[in-house]
Tab-separated table of C-alpha atoms in Angstrom:
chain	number	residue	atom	x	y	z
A	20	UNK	CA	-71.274	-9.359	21.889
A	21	UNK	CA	-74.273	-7.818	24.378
A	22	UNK	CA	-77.216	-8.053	22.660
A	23	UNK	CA	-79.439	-4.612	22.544
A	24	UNK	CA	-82.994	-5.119	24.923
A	25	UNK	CA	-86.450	-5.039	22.405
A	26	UNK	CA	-87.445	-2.140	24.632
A	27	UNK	CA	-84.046	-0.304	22.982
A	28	UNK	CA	-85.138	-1.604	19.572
A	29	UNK	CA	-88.806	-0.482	19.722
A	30	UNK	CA	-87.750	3.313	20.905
A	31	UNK	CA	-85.132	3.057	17.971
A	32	UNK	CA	-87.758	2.545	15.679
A	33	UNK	CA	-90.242	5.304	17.499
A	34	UNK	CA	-87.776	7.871	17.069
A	35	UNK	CA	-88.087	8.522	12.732
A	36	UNK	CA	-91.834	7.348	12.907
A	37	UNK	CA	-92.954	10.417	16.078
A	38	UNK	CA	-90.300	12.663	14.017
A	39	UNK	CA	-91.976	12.396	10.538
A	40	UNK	CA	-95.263	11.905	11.343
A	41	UNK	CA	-95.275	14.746	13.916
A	42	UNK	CA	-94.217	17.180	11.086
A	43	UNK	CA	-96.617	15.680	8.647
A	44	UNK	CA	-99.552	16.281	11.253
A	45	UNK	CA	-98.300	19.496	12.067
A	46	UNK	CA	-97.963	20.855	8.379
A	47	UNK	CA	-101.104	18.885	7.961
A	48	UNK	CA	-103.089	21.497	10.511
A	49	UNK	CA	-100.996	24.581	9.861
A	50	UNK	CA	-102.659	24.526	6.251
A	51	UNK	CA	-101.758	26.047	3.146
A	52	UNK	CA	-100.067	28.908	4.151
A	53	UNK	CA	-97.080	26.685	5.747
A	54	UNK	CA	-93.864	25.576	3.207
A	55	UNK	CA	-92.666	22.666	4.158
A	56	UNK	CA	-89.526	23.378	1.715
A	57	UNK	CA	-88.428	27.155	2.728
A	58	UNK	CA	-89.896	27.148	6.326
A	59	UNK	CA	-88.327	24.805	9.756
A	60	UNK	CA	-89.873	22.391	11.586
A	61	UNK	CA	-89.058	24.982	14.387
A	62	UNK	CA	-92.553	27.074	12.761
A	63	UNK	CA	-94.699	24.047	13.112
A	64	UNK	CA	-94.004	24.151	16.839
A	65	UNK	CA	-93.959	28.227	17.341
A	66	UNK	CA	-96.362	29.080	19.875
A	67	UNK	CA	-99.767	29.776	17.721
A	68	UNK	CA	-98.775	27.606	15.253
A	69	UNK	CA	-101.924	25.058	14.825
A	70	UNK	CA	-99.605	22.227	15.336
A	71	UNK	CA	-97.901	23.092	18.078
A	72	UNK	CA	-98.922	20.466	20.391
A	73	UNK	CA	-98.580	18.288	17.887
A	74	UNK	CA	-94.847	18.946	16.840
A	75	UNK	CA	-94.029	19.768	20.401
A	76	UNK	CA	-95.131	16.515	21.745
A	77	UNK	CA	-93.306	14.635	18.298
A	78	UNK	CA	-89.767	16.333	19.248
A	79	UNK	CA	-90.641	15.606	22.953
A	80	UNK	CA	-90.872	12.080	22.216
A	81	UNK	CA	-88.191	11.944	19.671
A	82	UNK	CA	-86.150	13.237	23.101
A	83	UNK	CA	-87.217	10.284	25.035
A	84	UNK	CA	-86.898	7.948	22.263
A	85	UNK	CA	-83.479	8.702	21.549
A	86	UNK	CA	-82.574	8.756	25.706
A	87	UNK	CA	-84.133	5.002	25.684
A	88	UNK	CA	-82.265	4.111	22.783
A	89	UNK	CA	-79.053	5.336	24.594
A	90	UNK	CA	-79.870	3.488	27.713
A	91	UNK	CA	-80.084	0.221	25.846
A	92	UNK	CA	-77.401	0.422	23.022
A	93	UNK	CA	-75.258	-1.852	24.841
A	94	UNK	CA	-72.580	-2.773	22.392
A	95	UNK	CA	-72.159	0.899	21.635
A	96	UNK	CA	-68.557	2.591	23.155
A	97	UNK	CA	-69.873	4.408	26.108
A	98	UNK	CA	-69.276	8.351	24.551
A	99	UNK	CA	-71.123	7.731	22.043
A	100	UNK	CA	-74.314	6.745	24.069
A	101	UNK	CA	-74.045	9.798	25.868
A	102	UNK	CA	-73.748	11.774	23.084
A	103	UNK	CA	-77.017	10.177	21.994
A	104	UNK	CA	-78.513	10.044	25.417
A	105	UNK	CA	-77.733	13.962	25.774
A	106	UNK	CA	-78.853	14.460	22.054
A	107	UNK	CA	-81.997	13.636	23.017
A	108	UNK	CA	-81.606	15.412	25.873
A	109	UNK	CA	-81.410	18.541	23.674
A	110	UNK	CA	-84.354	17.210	21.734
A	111	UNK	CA	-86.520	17.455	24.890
A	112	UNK	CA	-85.132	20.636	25.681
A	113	UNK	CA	-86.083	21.890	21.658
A	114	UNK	CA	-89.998	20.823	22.959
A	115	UNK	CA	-89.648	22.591	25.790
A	116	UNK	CA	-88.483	25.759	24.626
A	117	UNK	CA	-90.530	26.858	21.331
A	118	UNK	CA	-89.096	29.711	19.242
A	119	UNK	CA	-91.699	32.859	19.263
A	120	UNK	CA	-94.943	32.704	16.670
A	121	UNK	CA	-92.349	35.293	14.883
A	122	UNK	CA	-88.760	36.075	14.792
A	123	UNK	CA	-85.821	34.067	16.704
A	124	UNK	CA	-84.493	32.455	19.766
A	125	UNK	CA	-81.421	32.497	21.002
A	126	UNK	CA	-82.581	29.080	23.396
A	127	UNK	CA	-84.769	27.793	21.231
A	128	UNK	CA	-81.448	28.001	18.583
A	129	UNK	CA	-78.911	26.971	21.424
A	130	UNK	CA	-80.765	23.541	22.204
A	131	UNK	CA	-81.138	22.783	18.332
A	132	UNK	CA	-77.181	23.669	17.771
A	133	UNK	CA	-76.462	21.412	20.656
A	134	UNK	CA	-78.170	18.514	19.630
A	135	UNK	CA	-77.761	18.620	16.078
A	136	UNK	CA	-73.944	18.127	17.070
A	137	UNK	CA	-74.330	15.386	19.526
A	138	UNK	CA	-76.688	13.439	17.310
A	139	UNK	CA	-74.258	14.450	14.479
A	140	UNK	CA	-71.366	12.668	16.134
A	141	UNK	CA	-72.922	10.356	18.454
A	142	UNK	CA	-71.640	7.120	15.624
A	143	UNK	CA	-68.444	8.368	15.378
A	144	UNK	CA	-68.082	8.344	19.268
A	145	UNK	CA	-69.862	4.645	19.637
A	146	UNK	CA	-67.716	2.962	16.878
A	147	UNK	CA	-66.411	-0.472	18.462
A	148	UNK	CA	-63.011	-1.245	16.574
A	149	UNK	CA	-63.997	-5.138	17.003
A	150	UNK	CA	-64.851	-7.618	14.074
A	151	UNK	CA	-68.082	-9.016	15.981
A	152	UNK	CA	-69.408	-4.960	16.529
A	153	UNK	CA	-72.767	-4.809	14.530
A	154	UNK	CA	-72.412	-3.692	11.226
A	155	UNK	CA	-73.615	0.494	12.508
A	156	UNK	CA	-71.252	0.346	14.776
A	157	UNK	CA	-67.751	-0.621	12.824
A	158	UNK	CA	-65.740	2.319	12.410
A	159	UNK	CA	-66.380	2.893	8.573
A	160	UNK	CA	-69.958	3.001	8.655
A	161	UNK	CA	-69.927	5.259	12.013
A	162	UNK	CA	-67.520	7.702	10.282
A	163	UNK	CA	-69.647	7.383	7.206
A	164	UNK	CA	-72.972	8.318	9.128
A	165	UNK	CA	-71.204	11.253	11.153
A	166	UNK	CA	-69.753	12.569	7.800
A	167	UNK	CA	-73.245	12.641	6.306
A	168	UNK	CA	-75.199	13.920	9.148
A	169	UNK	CA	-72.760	16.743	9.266
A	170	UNK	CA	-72.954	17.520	5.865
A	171	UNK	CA	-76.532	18.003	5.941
A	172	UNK	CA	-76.214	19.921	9.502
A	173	UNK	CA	-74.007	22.523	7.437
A	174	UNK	CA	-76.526	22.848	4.146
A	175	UNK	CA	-79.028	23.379	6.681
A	176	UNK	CA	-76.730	26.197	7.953
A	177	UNK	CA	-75.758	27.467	4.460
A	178	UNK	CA	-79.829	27.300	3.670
A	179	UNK	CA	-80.812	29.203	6.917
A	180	UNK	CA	-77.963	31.747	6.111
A	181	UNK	CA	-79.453	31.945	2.384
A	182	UNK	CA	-83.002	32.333	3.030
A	183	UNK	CA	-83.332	28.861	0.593
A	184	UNK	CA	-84.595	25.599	0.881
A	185	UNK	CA	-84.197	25.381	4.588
A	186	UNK	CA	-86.994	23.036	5.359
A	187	UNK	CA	-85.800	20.486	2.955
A	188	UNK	CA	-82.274	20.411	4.070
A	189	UNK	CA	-83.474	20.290	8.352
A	190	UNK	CA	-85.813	17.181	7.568
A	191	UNK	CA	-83.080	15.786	5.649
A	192	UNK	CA	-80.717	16.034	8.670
A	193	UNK	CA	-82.921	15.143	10.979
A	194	UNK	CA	-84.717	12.180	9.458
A	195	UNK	CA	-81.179	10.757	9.257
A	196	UNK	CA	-80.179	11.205	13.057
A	197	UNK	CA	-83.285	9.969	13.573
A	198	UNK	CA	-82.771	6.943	11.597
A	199	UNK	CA	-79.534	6.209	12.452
A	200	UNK	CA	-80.107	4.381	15.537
């Protein structure tokens, strides 16, 4: 079995540590008046939001961390780094392309769609069939992790569509993608 480089290790860790505590900053200086239940992490980085340079740079990072991960997950099937290499791909792409202080974006929307699925299935695709793989990357687990993350992709979907809880259920989905490498 290749072993995975410390560098790949620390920028696996990074990645749920800039996620979370770039939303809790950013909630943190967007005050009150921001829900961290009913509104997206998308708001904390809308341009005006006070936060914005704060979330921005957090999903920014996330981006990179996720690409270094990729770069380094050596025992990993090859598709499935990419998918996580090009998830955070889209994750850099979400920084650079903020959704309006108010209303939609069809980019802004496009890059989170796109990397929600590639981080969604990136275990799925990197599952090594072999009884030496590391634990995350047997096939059950993998399939497990893929299962969940797109579970919680579609309540996030069903929430947005609702007008609910959709804060809860995007930090749930992304906390795990984040954590899963």
């Amino acid at each position: 079995m290749r072993s995975i480089p410390r560098w790949a290790l620390l920028s696996s860790g990074c990645a749920p540590v800039v996620l979370i505590g770039g939303w809790t900053i950013a909630a943190l200086l967007e005050g009150p008046a921001y829900d961290p239940a009913t509104q997206t992490i998308s708001a904390l980085a809308a341009y005006g939001a006070a936060g914005y340079w704060v979330m921005t740079g957090a999903l920014a990072a996330l981006g990179v961390c996720h690409m270094i991960t990729a770069l380094g997950l050596r025992p990993a099937a090859l598709p499935g780094r990419l998918a996580l290499g090009a998830g955070g791909a889209a994750a850099f792409a979400v920084a650079l392309l903020p959704p309006p202080s108010s209303g939609g974006s069809l980019r802004h929307g496009s890059a989170v769609a796109v990397g929600f699925a590639l981080l969604a299935v990136w275990p799925v695709l990197a599952a090594d069939r072999h009884r030496a793989a590391p634990w995350g990357l047997r096939p059950v687990p993998s399939l497990t992790a893929t299962a969940l993350m797109l579970v919680t992709a579609a309540w996030f979907m069903i929430e947005m569509w609702q007008g609910g809880a959709d804060g809860v259920a995007e930090r749930l989905v992304t906390a795990l993608q984040s954590l899963w490498p």
